Amino acid sequence: MTKQRANWSPYDNNGGSCVAIAGADYCVIAADTRMSTGYNILSREYSKITKLADKCLMASSGFQADVKALQKHLAARHLIYQHQHNKQMSCPAMGQLLSNTLYYKRFFPYYSFNVLGGLDSEGKGCVYTYDAVGSYERVGYSSQGSGSTLIMPFLDNQLKSPSPLLLPAQDAVTPLSETEAVDLVKTVFASATERDIYTGDKLEIVVVNAEGIRREYMDLRKD
Amino acid sequence: MKLDTSGLESVAPFLGVSSELVGGLSGAPYFELPNTANFDRFQKDAIQMVKPAKGTTTLAFIFKEGVMVAADSRASMGGYISSQSVKKIIEINPYMLGTMAGGAADCQFWHRNLGIKCRLHELANKRRISVTGASKLLANILYSYRGMGLSVGTMIAGWDETGPGLYYVDSEGGRLKGNRFSVGSGSPYAYGVLDSGYHYDMSVEEAAELARRAIYHATFRDGASGGVASVYHVGSEGWKKLSGDDVGELYYMYNPITPSTVEQEMTDVAGP
């Protein structure tokens, strides 16, 4: 008796890549704006970045329907938090909430590969990187999505910071300036676009610092 | 399903062969084939079922001065290294540690949940929970999810009223009390170093060095282990992180480079 197999899958992969880099007093979050399914492009201008709290943004690649549902869920929880605590959620708090939200669907996961970026309560840049079921860690930089295997080695080469596990501890935050970090992100996506069919069209860059949130766009190859 | 291999036959079957082969059919030898849909994959799938898939190295042992806990920090997704800085030693509370092997999310979530339950126990009973109790709480939770695909291979190490305690708990529902454990794909290598160097009466420094070496050797030979070797000690006052060393640097510490004589000769010749 052969095992029964379903003839459809609830998941799809809409492709795309996301990156986040943490600086001493800023955080850069970037993602391409191409949404595809199989070999088809559904949109050249789909944003994968969403603002969850005042100084906390999330970029997600994977199955955008699950991403949308996840974003809505987190926005609702944030609203409740604001009602109950009369303040915005900090980035580390949102980080833990996202992890728990993902794990509660451990047996029917959100097909969403997330990177959370923002400022922590001391104003330093913080980036959290996740897998699909909620395991997370705070890092100095991260990339997720279809181009991540192309992007990550390049970021390791340029930004490799001492591991937070080392004793005596060394700071994990990048020594780059804000403009240098933004340039690095543009370079990285231009390269990823060359070799990943699911990455391209346009790059959306969001920079969070003490002044607030700034958005920038750059064209990528559309082929 | 029986293949007709009479075309391959060159000699008549022996007389001594068992009757079910010779009798019944024409006597053509056949071999049993697995009754699966995908003939080419069944063997690989069968191996995957029994293969312990936890790509990591963690270890813990009890000695005179308490419990020593150590782990690597590599997380792999198939062949891709997804992180070199994963915290595999989880601080459940100031006197109890848990190690992570298997699914990162499963271990992180359930260890945090265990920490919450331990704190609730303290508040309800006005005393700290024992290592026996904490490990039982976790084991019972994991047992209730048995068969649903959780992957957790953890050691609970702590110091309670009865002294140092160490338990191994896994997602199959197993829970073992012991003095020495190593969990993960690198554990055979770690056991080799750990078992040969272990004495009950070690000092804290000696035990830490033993634990560090064991993790280092496992990362050297196991592709799924690497990153930073962290070593923690659990004593009567609680746990303390003793060291975190990049295993690449540990290699050069244990195998220092000495310039060979050939190189020295060449620099002499290369003079003006």
mmCIF file of N, CA, C and O in Angstrom, chain A residues 1-2 96 99-100 103-104 106-107 113 131 133-137 139 143 148-149 152-153 160 163-168, chain B residues 36-37 73 80 83-87 104-106 108-110 112 145 148-151 228 230 241-246:
data_model
loop_
_atom_site.group_PDB
_atom_site.id
_atom_site.type_symbol
_atom_site.label_atom_id
_atom_site.label_comp_id
_atom_site.label_asym_id
_atom_site.label_seq_id
_atom_site.Cartn_x
_atom_site.Cartn_y
_atom_site.Cartn_z
ATOM 1 N N MET A 1 0.871 -1.197 0.000
ATOM 2 C CA MET A 1 0.000 0.000 0.000
ATOM 3 C C MET A 1 0.895 1.230 0.000
ATOM 4 O O MET A 1 1.524 1.551 0.992
ATOM 5 N N THR A 2 1.002 1.924 -1.116
ATOM 6 C CA THR A 2 1.889 3.091 -1.189
ATOM 7 C C THR A 2 1.238 4.281 -0.489
ATOM 8 O O THR A 2 0.013 4.422 -0.471
ATOM 9 N N GLN A 96 11.464 38.582 19.497
ATOM 10 C CA GLN A 96 10.961 37.407 20.227
ATOM 11 C C GLN A 96 9.542 37.095 19.795
ATOM 12 O O GLN A 96 9.164 35.925 19.640
ATOM 13 N N SER A 99 9.563 35.261 16.531
ATOM 14 C CA SER A 99 9.989 33.876 16.711
ATOM 15 C C SER A 99 8.853 33.001 17.226
ATOM 16 O O SER A 99 8.591 31.913 16.704
ATOM 17 N N ASN A 100 8.151 33.500 18.247
ATOM 18 C CA ASN A 100 7.051 32.706 18.806
ATOM 19 C C ASN A 100 5.924 32.535 17.797
ATOM 20 O O ASN A 100 5.331 31.453 17.685
ATOM 21 N N TYR A 103 6.864 29.865 15.433
ATOM 22 C CA TYR A 103 6.883 28.520 16.013
ATOM 23 C C TYR A 103 5.494 27.991 16.312
ATOM 24 O O TYR A 103 5.268 26.780 16.276
ATOM 25 N N TYR A 104 4.532 28.882 16.580
ATOM 26 C CA TYR A 104 3.184 28.393 16.851
ATOM 27 C C TYR A 104 2.597 27.678 15.640
ATOM 28 O O TYR A 104 1.662 26.899 15.777
ATOM 29 N N ARG A 106 4.375 25.551 13.877
ATOM 30 C CA ARG A 106 5.467 24.609 13.654
ATOM 31 C C ARG A 106 5.059 23.471 12.735
ATOM 32 O O ARG A 106 5.866 22.941 11.983
ATOM 33 N N PHE A 107 3.795 23.040 12.806
ATOM 34 C CA PHE A 107 3.385 21.875 12.026
ATOM 35 C C PHE A 107 2.647 22.247 10.744
ATOM 36 O O PHE A 107 2.126 21.385 10.049
ATOM 37 N N PHE A 113 10.927 33.582 4.927
ATOM 38 C CA PHE A 113 12.291 33.696 5.428
ATOM 39 C C PHE A 113 12.549 35.163 5.741
ATOM 40 O O PHE A 113 12.605 35.996 4.853
ATOM 41 N N ASP A 131 14.771 31.434 10.592
ATOM 42 C CA ASP A 131 14.416 30.389 9.629
ATOM 43 C C ASP A 131 12.889 30.307 9.594
ATOM 44 O O ASP A 131 12.210 31.081 10.273
ATOM 45 N N VAL A 133 10.712 28.319 10.796
ATOM 46 C CA VAL A 133 9.928 27.916 11.963
ATOM 47 C C VAL A 133 10.304 28.664 13.236
ATOM 48 O O VAL A 133 9.855 28.299 14.316
ATOM 49 N N GLY A 134 11.075 29.749 13.117
ATOM 50 C CA GLY A 134 11.209 30.619 14.272
ATOM 51 C C GLY A 134 12.523 30.616 15.000
ATOM 52 O O GLY A 134 12.684 31.363 15.959
ATOM 53 N N SER A 135 13.509 29.805 14.573
ATOM 54 C CA SER A 135 14.786 29.883 15.281
ATOM 55 C C SER A 135 15.442 31.194 14.880
ATOM 56 O O SER A 135 15.425 31.542 13.695
ATOM 57 N N TYR A 136 15.980 31.947 15.837
ATOM 58 C CA TYR A 136 16.514 33.262 15.483
ATOM 59 C C TYR A 136 17.736 33.589 16.300
ATOM 60 O O TYR A 136 17.991 32.993 17.343
ATOM 61 N N GLU A 137 18.540 34.521 15.732
ATOM 62 C CA GLU A 137 19.680 35.023 16.480
ATOM 63 C C GLU A 137 19.975 36.445 16.037
ATOM 64 O O GLU A 137 19.681 36.841 14.897
ATOM 65 N N VAL A 139 22.392 39.217 14.826
ATOM 66 C CA VAL A 139 23.640 39.196 14.061
ATOM 67 C C VAL A 139 23.977 40.606 13.609
ATOM 68 O O VAL A 139 23.169 41.516 13.747
ATOM 69 N N SER A 143 21.391 37.831 5.140
ATOM 70 C CA SER A 143 20.582 37.843 3.936
ATOM 71 C C SER A 143 19.731 36.591 3.904
ATOM 72 O O SER A 143 20.117 35.546 4.437
ATOM 73 N N SER A 148 20.317 34.456 -1.355
ATOM 74 C CA SER A 148 21.116 34.547 -0.128
ATOM 75 C C SER A 148 22.424 33.777 -0.230
ATOM 76 O O SER A 148 23.445 34.210 0.317
ATOM 77 N N THR A 149 22.429 32.637 -0.949
ATOM 78 C CA THR A 149 23.678 31.875 -1.066
ATOM 79 C C THR A 149 24.706 32.612 -1.908
ATOM 80 O O THR A 149 25.905 32.351 -1.809
ATOM 81 N N MET A 152 25.406 36.129 0.822
ATOM 82 C CA MET A 152 26.010 35.913 2.146
ATOM 83 C C MET A 152 27.529 35.789 2.124
ATOM 84 O O MET A 152 28.206 36.418 2.940
ATOM 85 N N PRO A 153 28.132 34.998 1.209
ATOM 86 C CA PRO A 153 29.594 34.898 1.204
ATOM 87 C C PRO A 153 30.260 36.252 0.950
ATOM 88 O O PRO A 153 31.316 36.546 1.520
ATOM 89 N N LYS A 160 32.762 40.555 7.804
ATOM 90 C CA LYS A 160 32.871 39.498 8.813
ATOM 91 C C LYS A 160 33.277 40.071 10.161
ATOM 92 O O LYS A 160 34.364 40.609 10.314
ATOM 93 N N SER A 163 32.530 36.751 16.197
ATOM 94 C CA SER A 163 31.326 36.077 16.647
ATOM 95 C C SER A 163 30.917 36.580 18.027
ATOM 96 O O SER A 163 31.761 36.813 18.883
ATOM 97 N N PRO A 164 29.616 36.743 18.264
ATOM 98 C CA PRO A 164 29.177 37.159 19.595
ATOM 99 C C PRO A 164 29.429 36.108 20.665
ATOM 100 O O PRO A 164 29.286 36.383 21.854
ATOM 101 N N LEU A 165 29.841 34.896 20.247
ATOM 102 C CA LEU A 165 30.064 33.844 21.231
ATOM 103 C C LEU A 165 31.469 33.876 21.812
ATOM 104 O O LEU A 165 31.775 33.152 22.742
ATOM 105 N N LEU A 166 32.339 34.697 21.203
ATOM 106 C CA LEU A 166 33.722 34.705 21.671
ATOM 107 C C LEU A 166 33.808 35.293 23.065
ATOM 108 O O LEU A 166 33.052 36.172 23.439
ATOM 109 N N LEU A 167 34.750 34.762 23.829
ATOM 110 C CA LEU A 167 35.001 35.292 25.163
ATOM 111 C C LEU A 167 36.481 35.569 25.260
ATOM 112 O O LEU A 167 37.269 34.669 25.050
ATOM 113 N N PRO A 168 36.967 36.767 25.543
ATOM 114 C CA PRO A 168 36.203 37.967 25.888
ATOM 115 C C PRO A 168 35.378 38.520 24.723
ATOM 116 O O PRO A 168 35.813 38.463 23.585
ATOM 117 N N THR B 36 7.765 -0.854 -3.528
ATOM 118 C CA THR B 36 7.606 0.597 -3.348
ATOM 119 C C THR B 36 7.293 1.233 -4.682
ATOM 120 O O THR B 36 7.553 0.670 -5.738
ATOM 121 N N ALA B 37 6.775 2.458 -4.606
ATOM 122 C CA ALA B 37 6.461 3.167 -5.851
ATOM 123 C C ALA B 37 7.745 3.618 -6.534
ATOM 124 O O ALA B 37 7.893 3.534 -7.739
ATOM 125 N N SER B 73 29.189 25.889 17.227
ATOM 126 C CA SER B 73 28.192 26.922 16.942
ATOM 127 C C SER B 73 27.760 26.953 15.486
ATOM 128 O O SER B 73 27.347 27.991 14.982
ATOM 129 N N TYR B 80 24.495 23.813 3.115
ATOM 130 C CA TYR B 80 24.769 25.244 3.282
ATOM 131 C C TYR B 80 24.912 25.563 4.761
ATOM 132 O O TYR B 80 24.098 25.132 5.569
ATOM 133 N N SER B 83 24.607 29.415 9.626
ATOM 134 C CA SER B 83 25.176 30.328 10.617
ATOM 135 C C SER B 83 26.375 29.693 11.292
ATOM 136 O O SER B 83 26.401 28.481 11.510
ATOM 137 N N GLN B 84 27.379 30.542 11.624
ATOM 138 C CA GLN B 84 28.546 30.058 12.365
ATOM 139 C C GLN B 84 28.514 30.560 13.804
ATOM 140 O O GLN B 84 29.461 30.369 14.540
ATOM 141 N N SER B 85 27.423 31.225 14.200
ATOM 142 C CA SER B 85 27.401 31.819 15.542
ATOM 143 C C SER B 85 26.127 31.505 16.289
ATOM 144 O O SER B 85 25.572 32.357 16.948
ATOM 145 N N VAL B 86 25.668 30.273 16.181
ATOM 146 C CA VAL B 86 24.446 29.878 16.878
ATOM 147 C C VAL B 86 24.769 29.584 18.335
ATOM 148 O O VAL B 86 25.746 28.903 18.640
ATOM 149 N N LYS B 87 23.914 30.084 19.232
ATOM 150 C CA LYS B 87 24.095 29.772 20.661
ATOM 151 C C LYS B 87 23.492 28.404 20.939
ATOM 152 O O LYS B 87 22.273 28.257 20.976
ATOM 153 N N ALA B 104 16.900 23.751 15.282
ATOM 154 C CA ALA B 104 17.244 24.935 16.085
ATOM 155 C C ALA B 104 16.004 25.559 16.710
ATOM 156 O O ALA B 104 15.997 25.903 17.901
ATOM 157 N N ALA B 105 14.940 25.704 15.891
ATOM 158 C CA ALA B 105 13.719 26.332 16.409
ATOM 159 C C ALA B 105 13.113 25.492 17.512
ATOM 160 O O ALA B 105 12.674 26.017 18.540
ATOM 161 N N ASP B 106 13.088 24.161 17.318
ATOM 162 C CA ASP B 106 12.527 23.275 18.342
ATOM 163 C C ASP B 106 13.275 23.441 19.661
ATOM 164 O O ASP B 106 12.667 23.602 20.724
ATOM 165 N N GLN B 108 15.293 25.939 20.682
ATOM 166 C CA GLN B 108 15.162 27.293 21.246
ATOM 167 C C GLN B 108 13.820 27.466 21.927
ATOM 168 O O GLN B 108 13.728 27.945 23.060
ATOM 169 N N PHE B 109 12.757 27.078 21.219
ATOM 170 C CA PHE B 109 11.416 27.298 21.755
ATOM 171 C C PHE B 109 11.180 26.503 23.015
ATOM 172 O O PHE B 109 10.722 27.029 24.037
ATOM 173 N N TRP B 110 11.505 25.199 23.003
ATOM 174 C CA TRP B 110 11.174 24.351 24.142
ATOM 175 C C TRP B 110 12.075 24.615 25.346
ATOM 176 O O TRP B 110 11.653 24.447 26.490
ATOM 177 N N ARG B 112 13.164 27.642 26.088
ATOM 178 C CA ARG B 112 12.606 28.869 26.666
ATOM 179 C C ARG B 112 11.356 28.522 27.462
ATOM 180 O O ARG B 112 11.136 29.019 28.572
ATOM 181 N N TYR B 145 4.716 15.042 21.952
ATOM 182 C CA TYR B 145 4.811 15.381 20.528
ATOM 183 C C TYR B 145 5.514 14.298 19.731
ATOM 184 O O TYR B 145 5.916 14.520 18.590
ATOM 185 N N MET B 148 5.663 13.481 15.701
ATOM 186 C CA MET B 148 5.179 14.606 14.897
ATOM 187 C C MET B 148 6.303 15.363 14.212
ATOM 188 O O MET B 148 6.059 16.388 13.593
ATOM 189 N N GLY B 149 7.526 14.865 14.368
ATOM 190 C CA GLY B 149 8.614 15.443 13.587
ATOM 191 C C GLY B 149 9.497 16.435 14.316
ATOM 192 O O GLY B 149 10.350 17.061 13.694
ATOM 193 N N LEU B 150 9.314 16.604 15.627
ATOM 194 C CA LEU B 150 10.242 17.461 16.367
ATOM 195 C C LEU B 150 11.611 16.785 16.373
ATOM 196 O O LEU B 150 11.702 15.560 16.380
ATOM 197 N N SER B 151 12.661 17.604 16.359
ATOM 198 C CA SER B 151 14.000 17.036 16.409
ATOM 199 C C SER B 151 14.774 17.743 17.505
ATOM 200 O O SER B 151 15.207 18.879 17.335
ATOM 201 N N VAL B 228 32.527 28.438 16.690
ATOM 202 C CA VAL B 228 33.152 28.818 17.961
ATOM 203 C C VAL B 228 32.884 27.718 18.977
ATOM 204 O O VAL B 228 31.747 27.256 19.117
ATOM 205 N N SER B 230 32.312 26.874 22.603
ATOM 206 C CA SER B 230 31.978 27.533 23.868
ATOM 207 C C SER B 230 32.059 26.519 24.995
ATOM 208 O O SER B 230 31.633 25.371 24.832
ATOM 209 N N LYS B 241 30.324 31.208 32.007
ATOM 210 C CA LYS B 241 30.942 30.914 30.713
ATOM 211 C C LYS B 241 32.451 31.052 30.857
ATOM 212 O O LYS B 241 32.939 32.092 31.278
ATOM 213 N N LEU B 242 33.176 29.979 30.542
ATOM 214 C CA LEU B 242 34.623 29.999 30.731
ATOM 215 C C LEU B 242 35.360 30.476 29.491
ATOM 216 O O LEU B 242 36.342 31.202 29.595
ATOM 217 N N SER B 243 34.920 30.033 28.299
ATOM 218 C CA SER B 243 35.652 30.447 27.103
ATOM 219 C C SER B 243 34.808 30.291 25.851
ATOM 220 O O SER B 243 33.864 29.501 25.811
ATOM 221 N N GLY B 244 35.156 31.089 24.858
ATOM 222 C CA GLY B 244 34.556 30.958 23.540
ATOM 223 C C GLY B 244 35.669 31.187 22.545
ATOM 224 O O GLY B 244 36.157 32.311 22.412
ATOM 225 N N ASP B 245 36.122 30.145 21.870
ATOM 226 C CA ASP B 245 37.270 30.257 20.970
ATOM 227 C C ASP B 245 36.905 29.802 19.575
ATOM 228 O O ASP B 245 36.318 28.742 19.396
ATOM 229 N N ASP B 246 37.309 30.601 18.588
ATOM 230 C CA ASP B 246 37.110 30.221 17.199
ATOM 231 C C ASP B 246 37.947 28.970 16.918
ATOM 232 O O ASP B 246 39.144 28.949 17.201
#
